[in-house]
Amino acid sequence: MLCCYSSLTAVTAAAVAEKMARLGVIVLVALLAAAAAQAQGSYGSGYAVPALSLESAPVPPPISSPPPAQTPPPPASARPKLRFDFYKRSCPYAEEIVREAVRNATNVNPGLGAGLIRMAFHDCFVQGCDGSVLLDPTPANPRPEKLSPANFPSLRGFDVVDAAKAALEKACPGVVSCADVVQFAARDAAFFLSGSKVYYSLPGGRFDGRVSFENETFTFLPPPSFNLSELIQNFKVKGLNVDDLVVLSGAHTIGLSHCSSFLSISTPPSDMNPGLATVLKKQCPAKPNFTNDPTVVQDVVTPDKLDNQYYRNVLHHKVLFKSDAALLNSTETAKKVAENALIRGRWERKFAKAMLKMSLLDIKTAANGEIRKKCHVVN
């Protein structure tokens, strides 16, 4: 559910205030004295942050011929840290292969793209960006992350990752990690679902983790019931700041949510738009359960587009979760919501940078990771 900062000039502020007035929303423009501390220079396990590089180049055409002979990957112990074009020599078509798998999936079902973006978040917040969310249960570990209520049955996109990994293993066996596939797939899903407005270069070289525990999802993944203070602290633990929180929450502009994720549909929050509350009561049972838990779109205006409509929905109280509505509970976050809603292109640029920043969390090394042959099981 993940940057640069700027403040409004007097002219921009006046324009925003005027537009907000027309929206019937009053947002105080006074900022809090300080934002949550942000990490500088390195994240997670100490990997140096590559220079941010945003691209808007068109997606390359589908592969029409077999990739050329690959150069053998270096020994795991000699793998360098994350870098852009990591697979340029060892598997030059790696990112294109992932992109094709995502393109094929989102053409059939855009919701799978939303699932891939969510998967990247859920993977990185637990054990770091290491593909641990992909691991299946085993007799030794019957309850991995995948089976947590936070992920099952709502998390989608596993088949897309498996398809990409299978193609990669044919082209260059044992080279591309599942952790990199997850992050590449989320990046490409954002590109397709945003109509090419969100795109960013992404470094590769992540290793796959060997452990995955359901109980860690309860510790690190923020539930939809969190209030603003809890959300800020949850992100701060991961080296992400208030701006990252507001920007990454915008991923709720696409995808579906199970009715059981809402807080008391029978008595919706008092500040929820009455029209939305009425619709939700018709779509959801009063007491959803495992056998009767329908899904509804998270963005009732543009459900299949990755755009900034989410922030307009927040301003109009047309959001599903307490954690969404909580963004209006401070002048700092409310101002950021208004800026993302009203300044064209702002959120898309910030979302790309925040996704890149998140992809650097707690990276595994050869000492505590591997390159899995299959994404759902350790080697």
mmCIF file of C-alpha atoms in Angstrom:
data_model
loop_
_atom_site.group_PDB
_atom_site.id
_atom_site.type_symbol
_atom_site.label_atom_id
_atom_site.label_comp_id
_atom_site.label_asym_id
_atom_site.label_seq_id
_atom_site.Cartn_x
_atom_site.Cartn_y
_atom_site.Cartn_z
ATOM 1 C CA MET A 1 0.000 0.000 0.000
ATOM 2 C CA LEU A 2 6.108 3.673 -1.017
ATOM 3 C CA CYS A 3 11.376 11.701 -2.728
ATOM 4 C CA CYS A 4 11.632 14.953 -3.313
ATOM 5 C CA TYR A 5 10.097 17.861 -1.420
ATOM 6 C CA SER A 6 8.752 21.198 -2.494
ATOM 7 C CA SER A 7 6.593 23.881 -0.923
ATOM 8 C CA LEU A 8 3.922 25.866 -2.644
ATOM 9 C CA THR A 9 4.776 29.324 -3.868
ATOM 10 C CA ALA A 10 2.348 32.107 -2.955
ATOM 11 C CA VAL A 11 0.833 31.919 -6.432
ATOM 12 C CA THR A 12 0.502 28.150 -6.346
ATOM 13 C CA ALA A 13 -0.903 28.231 -2.848
ATOM 14 C CA ALA A 14 -3.545 30.729 -3.877
ATOM 15 C CA ALA A 15 -4.462 28.584 -6.850
ATOM 16 C CA VAL A 16 -4.679 25.487 -4.695
ATOM 17 C CA ALA A 17 -6.760 27.285 -2.082
ATOM 18 C CA GLU A 18 -9.147 28.525 -4.742
ATOM 19 C CA LYS A 19 -9.556 25.048 -6.211
ATOM 20 C CA MET A 20 -9.968 23.524 -2.790
ATOM 21 C CA ALA A 21 -12.684 26.025 -1.993
ATOM 22 C CA ARG A 22 -14.535 24.926 -5.098
ATOM 23 C CA LEU A 23 -14.173 21.358 -3.890
ATOM 24 C CA GLY A 24 -15.798 22.437 -0.646
ATOM 25 C CA VAL A 25 -12.731 21.369 1.329
ATOM 26 C CA ILE A 26 -10.801 23.561 3.725
ATOM 27 C CA VAL A 27 -7.229 22.483 4.366
ATOM 28 C CA LEU A 28 -5.005 24.540 6.632
ATOM 29 C CA VAL A 29 -1.730 25.428 4.958
ATOM 30 C CA ALA A 30 0.383 25.630 8.072
ATOM 31 C CA LEU A 31 2.911 22.799 8.108
ATOM 32 C CA LEU A 32 3.907 20.936 11.221
ATOM 33 C CA ALA A 33 7.297 22.012 12.561
ATOM 34 C CA ALA A 34 9.150 18.988 11.262
ATOM 35 C CA ALA A 35 8.481 15.922 9.173
ATOM 36 C CA ALA A 36 9.412 12.478 10.360
ATOM 37 C CA ALA A 37 13.139 11.866 10.072
ATOM 38 C CA GLN A 38 14.156 10.539 6.692
ATOM 39 C CA ALA A 39 17.020 8.265 5.882
ATOM 40 C CA GLN A 40 19.960 9.953 4.173
ATOM 41 C CA GLY A 41 22.448 8.222 1.915
ATOM 42 C CA SER A 42 21.614 4.573 2.671
ATOM 43 C CA TYR A 43 18.664 2.344 3.520
ATOM 44 C CA GLY A 44 17.979 -1.074 4.943
ATOM 45 C CA SER A 45 21.128 -3.152 5.188
ATOM 46 C CA GLY A 46 23.438 -0.318 4.286
ATOM 47 C CA TYR A 47 23.318 -0.455 0.512
ATOM 48 C CA ALA A 48 24.268 2.831 -1.059
ATOM 49 C CA VAL A 49 21.313 4.432 -2.804
ATOM 50 C CA PRO A 50 21.893 4.738 -6.554
ATOM 51 C CA ALA A 51 21.303 8.138 -8.102
ATOM 52 C CA LEU A 52 17.584 8.499 -8.801
ATOM 53 C CA SER A 53 16.853 8.328 -12.495
ATOM 54 C CA LEU A 54 13.364 8.696 -13.940
ATOM 55 C CA GLU A 55 12.661 7.690 -17.501
ATOM 56 C CA SER A 56 9.715 8.189 -19.812
ATOM 57 C CA ALA A 57 11.058 6.137 -22.702
ATOM 58 C CA PRO A 58 8.500 3.970 -24.501
ATOM 59 C CA VAL A 59 8.286 0.316 -23.600
ATOM 60 C CA PRO A 60 10.492 -1.761 -25.925
ATOM 61 C CA PRO A 61 8.678 -3.976 -28.449
ATOM 62 C CA PRO A 62 8.053 -7.639 -27.643
ATOM 63 C CA ILE A 63 10.927 -10.034 -28.088
ATOM 64 C CA SER A 64 10.780 -11.438 -31.604
ATOM 65 C CA SER A 65 13.927 -13.577 -31.579
ATOM 66 C CA PRO A 66 15.789 -15.668 -29.004
ATOM 67 C CA PRO A 67 18.165 -13.681 -26.828
ATOM 68 C CA PRO A 68 21.859 -13.963 -27.645
ATOM 69 C CA ALA A 69 24.194 -16.273 -25.775
ATOM 70 C CA GLN A 70 24.549 -15.211 -22.166
ATOM 71 C CA THR A 71 27.746 -14.607 -20.272
ATOM 72 C CA PRO A 72 27.937 -16.721 -17.107
ATOM 73 C CA PRO A 73 26.938 -14.855 -13.943
ATOM 74 C CA PRO A 74 29.714 -14.132 -11.471
ATOM 75 C CA PRO A 75 29.946 -16.307 -8.349
ATOM 76 C CA ALA A 76 27.396 -15.341 -5.703
ATOM 77 C CA SER A 77 30.129 -14.257 -3.336
ATOM 78 C CA ALA A 78 31.406 -11.811 -5.941
ATOM 79 C CA ARG A 79 28.066 -10.243 -6.844
ATOM 80 C CA PRO A 80 28.206 -6.454 -6.664
ATOM 81 C CA LYS A 81 25.699 -4.326 -4.807
ATOM 82 C CA LEU A 82 22.554 -3.095 -6.495
ATOM 83 C CA ARG A 83 23.129 -1.221 -9.721
ATOM 84 C CA PHE A 84 21.185 -0.141 -12.762
ATOM 85 C CA ASP A 85 21.423 -2.454 -15.812
ATOM 86 C CA PHE A 86 22.557 -5.180 -13.445
ATOM 87 C CA TYR A 87 21.712 -7.932 -15.944
ATOM 88 C CA LYS A 88 23.098 -6.159 -19.016
ATOM 89 C CA ARG A 89 25.717 -8.864 -19.599
ATOM 90 C CA SER A 90 24.466 -11.889 -17.671
ATOM 91 C CA CYS A 91 20.870 -11.726 -18.959
ATOM 92 C CA PRO A 92 20.409 -8.742 -21.288
ATOM 93 C CA TYR A 93 16.710 -9.383 -21.951
ATOM 94 C CA ALA A 94 15.805 -9.878 -18.281
ATOM 95 C CA GLU A 95 13.752 -6.737 -17.780
ATOM 96 C CA GLU A 96 12.042 -7.100 -21.153
ATOM 97 C CA ILE A 97 11.018 -10.672 -20.308
ATOM 98 C CA VAL A 98 9.396 -9.486 -17.078
ATOM 99 C CA ARG A 99 7.773 -6.579 -18.901
ATOM 100 C CA GLU A 100 6.208 -8.919 -21.456
ATOM 101 C CA ALA A 101 4.730 -11.104 -18.718
ATOM 102 C CA VAL A 102 3.227 -8.042 -17.044
ATOM 103 C CA ARG A 103 1.977 -6.613 -20.340
ATOM 104 C CA ASN A 104 0.210 -9.878 -21.204
ATOM 105 C CA ALA A 105 -1.387 -10.133 -17.766
ATOM 106 C CA THR A 106 -2.604 -6.546 -17.484
ATOM 107 C CA ASN A 107 -4.028 -6.609 -21.006
ATOM 108 C CA VAL A 108 -6.328 -9.395 -19.848
ATOM 109 C CA ASN A 109 -6.929 -8.188 -16.292
ATOM 110 C CA PRO A 110 -5.738 -4.761 -15.091
ATOM 111 C CA GLY A 111 -6.409 -5.886 -11.534
ATOM 112 C CA LEU A 112 -3.372 -8.161 -11.723
ATOM 113 C CA GLY A 113 -1.246 -5.058 -12.199
ATOM 114 C CA ALA A 114 -2.680 -3.616 -9.000
ATOM 115 C CA GLY A 115 -1.825 -6.880 -7.282
ATOM 116 C CA LEU A 116 1.786 -6.701 -8.461
ATOM 117 C CA ILE A 117 2.209 -3.178 -7.084
ATOM 118 C CA ARG A 118 0.739 -4.272 -3.769
ATOM 119 C CA MET A 119 2.955 -7.375 -3.780
ATOM 120 C CA ALA A 120 6.087 -5.222 -4.006
ATOM 121 C CA PHE A 121 4.975 -3.284 -0.926
ATOM 122 C CA HIS A 122 4.046 -6.389 1.056
ATOM 123 C CA ASP A 123 7.321 -8.057 0.149
ATOM 124 C CA CYS A 124 9.575 -5.139 1.087
ATOM 125 C CA PHE A 125 7.920 -4.358 4.426
ATOM 126 C CA VAL A 126 8.490 -7.919 5.704
ATOM 127 C CA GLN A 127 12.050 -9.293 5.635
ATOM 128 C CA GLY A 128 13.001 -6.625 3.074
ATOM 129 C CA CYS A 129 12.711 -6.794 -0.723
ATOM 130 C CA ASP A 130 13.681 -10.456 -0.961
ATOM 131 C CA GLY A 131 10.754 -12.341 -2.503
ATOM 132 C CA SER A 132 9.811 -13.883 0.856
ATOM 133 C CA VAL A 133 6.124 -13.202 0.177
ATOM 134 C CA LEU A 134 6.281 -15.727 -2.688
ATOM 135 C CA LEU A 135 7.250 -18.774 -0.625
ATOM 136 C CA ASP A 136 4.738 -21.600 -0.270
ATOM 137 C CA PRO A 137 4.042 -23.428 3.008
ATOM 138 C CA THR A 138 6.162 -26.468 3.824
ATOM 139 C CA PRO A 139 5.992 -29.095 6.578
ATOM 140 C CA ALA A 140 8.785 -27.235 8.364
ATOM 141 C CA ASN A 141 7.065 -23.850 7.890
ATOM 142 C CA PRO A 142 3.306 -24.288 7.440
ATOM 143 C CA ARG A 143 2.486 -20.578 7.877
ATOM 144 C CA PRO A 144 4.593 -18.346 5.582
ATOM 145 C CA GLU A 145 3.784 -14.708 4.742
ATOM 146 C CA LYS A 146 1.700 -15.815 1.782
ATOM 147 C CA LEU A 147 -0.953 -17.334 4.081
ATOM 148 C CA SER A 148 -1.292 -14.322 6.376
ATOM 149 C CA PRO A 149 -4.737 -12.664 6.403
ATOM 150 C CA ALA A 150 -2.938 -9.608 5.018
ATOM 151 C CA ASN A 151 -2.079 -11.599 1.872
ATOM 152 C CA PHE A 152 -4.509 -14.493 1.564
ATOM 153 C CA PRO A 153 -6.712 -14.641 -0.364
ATOM 154 C CA SER A 154 -6.464 -11.008 -1.476
ATOM 155 C CA LEU A 155 -2.899 -10.763 -2.827
ATOM 156 C CA ARG A 156 -2.744 -11.381 -6.564
ATOM 157 C CA GLY A 157 -0.069 -11.643 -9.220
ATOM 158 C CA PHE A 158 1.771 -14.805 -8.167
ATOM 159 C CA ASP A 159 1.072 -16.442 -11.543
ATOM 160 C CA VAL A 160 2.543 -13.432 -13.343
ATOM 161 C CA VAL A 161 5.749 -13.660 -11.318
ATOM 162 C CA ASP A 162 5.938 -17.415 -11.952
ATOM 163 C CA ALA A 163 5.454 -16.915 -15.704
ATOM 164 C CA ALA A 164 8.193 -14.304 -15.833
ATOM 165 C CA LYS A 165 10.553 -16.454 -13.768
ATOM 166 C CA ALA A 166 9.945 -19.521 -15.960
ATOM 167 C CA ALA A 167 10.802 -17.501 -19.080
ATOM 168 C CA LEU A 168 13.909 -16.128 -17.376
ATOM 169 C CA GLU A 169 15.084 -19.600 -16.401
ATOM 170 C CA LYS A 170 14.856 -20.674 -20.040
ATOM 171 C CA ALA A 171 16.784 -17.644 -21.248
ATOM 172 C CA CYS A 172 19.434 -17.485 -18.514
ATOM 173 C CA PRO A 173 19.128 -20.133 -15.793
ATOM 174 C CA GLY A 174 20.012 -19.244 -12.238
ATOM 175 C CA VAL A 175 20.721 -15.577 -12.913
ATOM 176 C CA VAL A 176 17.711 -13.373 -12.088
ATOM 177 C CA SER A 177 16.359 -13.363 -8.547
ATOM 178 C CA CYS A 178 12.669 -13.585 -7.742
ATOM 179 C CA ALA A 179 13.098 -10.495 -5.566
ATOM 180 C CA ASP A 180 14.137 -8.521 -8.647
ATOM 181 C CA VAL A 181 11.227 -9.978 -10.632
ATOM 182 C CA VAL A 182 8.771 -8.689 -8.008
ATOM 183 C CA GLN A 183 10.190 -5.168 -8.152
ATOM 184 C CA PHE A 184 10.515 -5.087 -11.954
ATOM 185 C CA ALA A 185 6.935 -6.371 -12.295
ATOM 186 C CA ALA A 186 5.569 -3.670 -9.974
ATOM 187 C CA ARG A 187 7.444 -0.991 -11.913
ATOM 188 C CA ASP A 188 6.067 -2.246 -15.235
ATOM 189 C CA ALA A 189 2.539 -2.613 -13.876
ATOM 190 C CA ALA A 190 2.670 1.020 -12.758
ATOM 191 C CA PHE A 191 3.776 2.021 -16.260
ATOM 192 C CA PHE A 192 0.952 0.205 -18.026
ATOM 193 C CA LEU A 193 -1.799 1.150 -15.563
ATOM 194 C CA SER A 194 -0.810 4.827 -15.526
ATOM 195 C CA GLY A 195 -0.833 5.140 -19.300
ATOM 196 C CA SER A 196 3.003 5.467 -19.267
ATOM 197 C CA LYS A 197 2.946 8.376 -16.788
ATOM 198 C CA VAL A 198 4.771 6.402 -14.085
ATOM 199 C CA TYR A 199 8.122 4.910 -15.042
ATOM 200 C CA TYR A 200 11.470 4.718 -13.324
ATOM 201 C CA SER A 201 14.809 3.005 -13.754
ATOM 202 C CA LEU A 202 15.249 0.264 -11.190
ATOM 203 C CA PRO A 203 18.524 -1.238 -9.977
ATOM 204 C CA GLY A 204 18.892 -5.022 -9.881
ATOM 205 C CA GLY A 205 20.992 -7.471 -7.918
ATOM 206 C CA ARG A 206 18.698 -8.389 -5.035
ATOM 207 C CA PHE A 207 19.034 -11.844 -3.509
ATOM 208 C CA ASP A 208 16.109 -14.045 -2.514
ATOM 209 C CA GLY A 209 15.460 -14.659 1.165
ATOM 210 C CA ARG A 210 15.189 -18.127 2.627
ATOM 211 C CA VAL A 211 12.696 -17.452 5.428
ATOM 212 C CA SER A 212 9.080 -16.341 5.502
ATOM 213 C CA PHE A 213 6.877 -16.162 8.594
ATOM 214 C CA GLU A 214 3.209 -15.224 8.813
ATOM 215 C CA ASN A 215 3.588 -13.613 12.247
ATOM 216 C CA GLU A 216 5.983 -10.988 10.849
ATOM 217 C CA THR A 217 3.228 -9.621 8.606
ATOM 218 C CA PHE A 218 1.276 -8.611 11.729
ATOM 219 C CA THR A 219 4.322 -6.741 12.998
ATOM 220 C CA PHE A 220 5.351 -4.876 9.854
ATOM 221 C CA LEU A 221 2.385 -4.522 7.460
ATOM 222 C CA PRO A 222 0.105 -1.600 8.413
ATOM 223 C CA PRO A 223 -3.539 -2.723 8.673
ATOM 224 C CA PRO A 224 -6.309 -0.555 7.196
ATOM 225 C CA SER A 225 -7.425 0.302 10.738
ATOM 226 C CA PHE A 226 -4.248 2.237 11.619
ATOM 227 C CA ASN A 227 -4.587 5.860 12.640
ATOM 228 C CA LEU A 228 -2.189 8.508 11.347
ATOM 229 C CA SER A 229 0.307 8.281 14.216
ATOM 230 C CA GLU A 230 0.510 4.516 13.825
ATOM 231 C CA LEU A 231 1.011 4.814 10.072
ATOM 232 C CA ILE A 232 3.796 7.378 10.444
ATOM 233 C CA GLN A 233 5.605 5.195 12.978
ATOM 234 C CA ASN A 234 5.166 2.093 10.806
ATOM 235 C CA PHE A 235 6.817 3.832 7.849
ATOM 236 C CA LYS A 236 9.501 5.457 10.003
ATOM 237 C CA VAL A 237 10.696 2.048 11.194
ATOM 238 C CA LYS A 238 11.412 1.242 7.541
ATOM 239 C CA GLY A 239 13.263 4.492 6.887
ATOM 240 C CA LEU A 240 10.324 6.018 5.025
ATOM 241 C CA ASN A 241 8.968 9.452 5.871
ATOM 242 C CA VAL A 242 5.597 11.196 5.952
ATOM 243 C CA ASP A 243 5.774 12.150 2.290
ATOM 244 C CA ASP A 244 6.479 8.524 1.350
ATOM 245 C CA LEU A 245 3.447 7.496 3.403
ATOM 246 C CA VAL A 246 1.106 9.905 1.632
ATOM 247 C CA VAL A 247 2.518 9.149 -1.827
ATOM 248 C CA LEU A 248 2.497 5.368 -1.500
ATOM 249 C CA SER A 249 -1.049 5.418 -0.113
ATOM 250 C CA GLY A 250 -1.998 6.580 -3.599
ATOM 251 C CA ALA A 251 -1.635 3.001 -4.803
ATOM 252 C CA HIS A 252 -5.167 2.584 -3.427
ATOM 253 C CA THR A 253 -6.325 4.328 -6.587
ATOM 254 C CA ILE A 254 -6.499 0.945 -8.277
ATOM 255 C CA GLY A 255 -7.470 -2.583 -7.368
ATOM 256 C CA LEU A 256 -10.054 -4.350 -5.256
ATOM 257 C CA SER A 257 -10.629 -4.841 -1.562
ATOM 258 C CA HIS A 258 -12.539 -7.510 0.296
ATOM 259 C CA CYS A 259 -15.496 -6.280 2.311
ATOM 260 C CA SER A 260 -13.978 -7.783 5.446
ATOM 261 C CA SER A 261 -11.190 -5.193 5.227
ATOM 262 C CA PHE A 262 -13.537 -2.313 6.021
ATOM 263 C CA LEU A 263 -14.308 -1.083 9.454
ATOM 264 C CA SER A 264 -17.875 -1.981 10.341
ATOM 265 C CA ILE A 265 -19.778 -1.631 7.082
ATOM 266 C CA SER A 266 -23.056 -1.790 8.993
ATOM 267 C CA THR A 267 -22.029 1.399 10.781
ATOM 268 C CA PRO A 268 -19.580 3.181 8.479
ATOM 269 C CA PRO A 269 -17.370 5.978 9.815
ATOM 270 C CA SER A 270 -19.322 9.139 10.427
ATOM 271 C CA ASP A 271 -17.180 11.118 8.005
ATOM 272 C CA MET A 272 -17.589 8.679 5.086
ATOM 273 C CA ASN A 273 -19.510 10.095 2.150
ATOM 274 C CA PRO A 274 -23.135 8.952 2.676
ATOM 275 C CA GLY A 275 -23.488 7.944 -0.966
ATOM 276 C CA LEU A 276 -20.430 5.680 -0.790
ATOM 277 C CA ALA A 277 -21.640 4.190 2.487
ATOM 278 C CA THR A 278 -24.987 3.354 0.874
ATOM 279 C CA VAL A 279 -23.306 1.681 -2.096
ATOM 280 C CA LEU A 280 -21.018 -0.369 0.138
ATOM 281 C CA LYS A 281 -23.948 -1.586 2.245
ATOM 282 C CA LYS A 282 -25.560 -2.910 -0.937
ATOM 283 C CA GLN A 283 -22.386 -4.602 -2.174
ATOM 284 C CA CYS A 284 -21.167 -6.098 1.108
ATOM 285 C CA PRO A 285 -22.832 -8.360 3.674
ATOM 286 C CA ALA A 286 -23.240 -6.917 7.147
ATOM 287 C CA LYS A 287 -20.866 -9.558 8.521
ATOM 288 C CA PRO A 288 -18.445 -10.775 5.830
ATOM 289 C CA ASN A 289 -16.799 -14.135 6.409
ATOM 290 C CA PHE A 290 -14.424 -16.447 4.564
ATOM 291 C CA THR A 291 -17.224 -17.914 2.427
ATOM 292 C CA ASN A 292 -19.100 -14.649 1.899
ATOM 293 C CA ASP A 293 -16.601 -11.846 1.400
ATOM 294 C CA PRO A 294 -17.129 -10.046 -1.929
ATOM 295 C CA THR A 295 -14.736 -7.472 -3.343
ATOM 296 C CA VAL A 296 -15.362 -3.851 -4.295
ATOM 297 C CA VAL A 297 -13.240 -1.358 -6.205
ATOM 298 C CA GLN A 298 -11.032 0.912 -4.118
ATOM 299 C CA ASP A 299 -11.468 3.890 -6.440
ATOM 300 C CA VAL A 300 -15.082 4.314 -7.494
ATOM 301 C CA VAL A 301 -14.209 6.944 -10.126
ATOM 302 C CA THR A 302 -11.294 5.471 -12.131
ATOM 303 C CA PRO A 303 -10.993 1.899 -10.821
ATOM 304 C CA ASP A 304 -8.652 0.633 -13.573
ATOM 305 C CA LYS A 305 -6.267 3.599 -13.755
ATOM 306 C CA LEU A 306 -3.208 4.382 -11.674
ATOM 307 C CA ASP A 307 -3.756 8.105 -11.246
ATOM 308 C CA ASN A 308 -4.194 10.796 -8.610
ATOM 309 C CA GLN A 309 -7.972 10.344 -8.330
ATOM 310 C CA TYR A 310 -7.388 8.679 -4.958
ATOM 311 C CA TYR A 311 -6.471 12.045 -3.440
ATOM 312 C CA ARG A 312 -9.646 13.662 -4.743
ATOM 313 C CA ASN A 313 -11.516 10.751 -3.206
ATOM 314 C CA VAL A 314 -9.785 11.364 0.135
ATOM 315 C CA LEU A 315 -10.804 15.035 0.040
ATOM 316 C CA HIS A 316 -14.404 14.030 -0.668
ATOM 317 C CA HIS A 317 -14.394 11.279 2.003
ATOM 318 C CA LYS A 318 -14.921 8.605 -0.662
ATOM 319 C CA VAL A 319 -12.316 6.120 0.579
ATOM 320 C CA LEU A 320 -12.704 2.717 2.143
ATOM 321 C CA PHE A 321 -10.189 2.519 4.943
ATOM 322 C CA LYS A 322 -9.597 4.373 8.173
ATOM 323 C CA SER A 323 -5.944 4.605 7.142
ATOM 324 C CA ASP A 324 -6.990 6.514 3.991
ATOM 325 C CA ALA A 325 -9.288 8.922 5.795
ATOM 326 C CA ALA A 326 -6.563 9.477 8.423
ATOM 327 C CA LEU A 327 -4.487 11.427 5.902
ATOM 328 C CA LEU A 328 -6.740 14.441 6.559
ATOM 329 C CA ASN A 329 -6.083 14.329 10.290
ATOM 330 C CA SER A 330 -3.039 16.610 10.275
ATOM 331 C CA THR A 331 -2.303 19.851 8.471
ATOM 332 C CA GLU A 332 0.910 18.374 7.060
ATOM 333 C CA THR A 333 -0.599 15.264 5.483
ATOM 334 C CA ALA A 334 -3.807 17.074 4.456
ATOM 335 C CA LYS A 335 -1.754 19.642 2.558
ATOM 336 C CA LYS A 336 0.155 16.870 0.786
ATOM 337 C CA VAL A 337 -3.144 15.210 -0.154
ATOM 338 C CA ALA A 338 -4.398 18.474 -1.658
ATOM 339 C CA GLU A 339 -1.177 19.024 -3.602
ATOM 340 C CA ASN A 340 -1.278 15.514 -5.056
ATOM 341 C CA ALA A 341 -4.936 15.981 -5.971
ATOM 342 C CA LEU A 342 -4.620 19.352 -7.648
ATOM 343 C CA ILE A 343 -1.120 19.725 -9.127
ATOM 344 C CA ARG A 344 -0.935 17.902 -12.447
ATOM 345 C CA GLY A 345 1.791 15.262 -12.692
ATOM 346 C CA ARG A 346 3.032 15.788 -9.151
ATOM 347 C CA TRP A 347 1.877 12.502 -7.691
ATOM 348 C CA GLU A 348 3.072 10.384 -10.625
ATOM 349 C CA ARG A 349 6.613 11.761 -10.309
ATOM 350 C CA LYS A 350 6.675 11.334 -6.552
ATOM 351 C CA PHE A 351 5.196 7.833 -6.730
ATOM 352 C CA ALA A 352 7.995 6.705 -9.058
ATOM 353 C CA LYS A 353 10.643 8.007 -6.657
ATOM 354 C CA ALA A 354 8.939 6.535 -3.604
ATOM 355 C CA MET A 355 8.638 3.110 -5.233
ATOM 356 C CA LEU A 356 12.336 3.212 -6.082
ATOM 357 C CA LYS A 357 13.189 4.208 -2.520
ATOM 358 C CA MET A 358 11.062 1.408 -1.113
ATOM 359 C CA SER A 359 12.695 -1.160 -3.413
ATOM 360 C CA LEU A 360 15.992 -0.634 -1.542
ATOM 361 C CA LEU A 361 14.739 -1.798 1.853
ATOM 362 C CA ASP A 362 16.764 -4.428 3.720
ATOM 363 C CA ILE A 363 18.437 -6.018 0.708
ATOM 364 C CA LYS A 364 19.771 -9.552 1.163
ATOM 365 C CA THR A 365 23.346 -10.469 0.232
ATOM 366 C CA ALA A 366 25.006 -13.700 -0.832
ATOM 367 C CA ALA A 367 25.613 -14.389 2.846
ATOM 368 C CA ASN A 368 21.919 -14.607 3.737
ATOM 369 C CA GLY A 369 20.214 -15.051 0.373
ATOM 370 C CA GLU A 370 20.190 -17.040 -2.847
ATOM 371 C CA ILE A 371 18.921 -16.972 -6.433
ATOM 372 C CA ARG A 372 15.910 -19.275 -6.380
ATOM 373 C CA LYS A 373 15.253 -21.574 -9.306
ATOM 374 C CA LYS A 374 11.528 -21.407 -8.574
ATOM 375 C CA CYS A 375 10.000 -18.445 -6.790
ATOM 376 C CA HIS A 376 7.692 -20.364 -4.499
ATOM 377 C CA VAL A 377 10.308 -22.628 -2.942
ATOM 378 C CA VAL A 378 13.868 -22.272 -1.670
ATOM 379 C CA ASN A 379 16.602 -24.134 -3.534
#
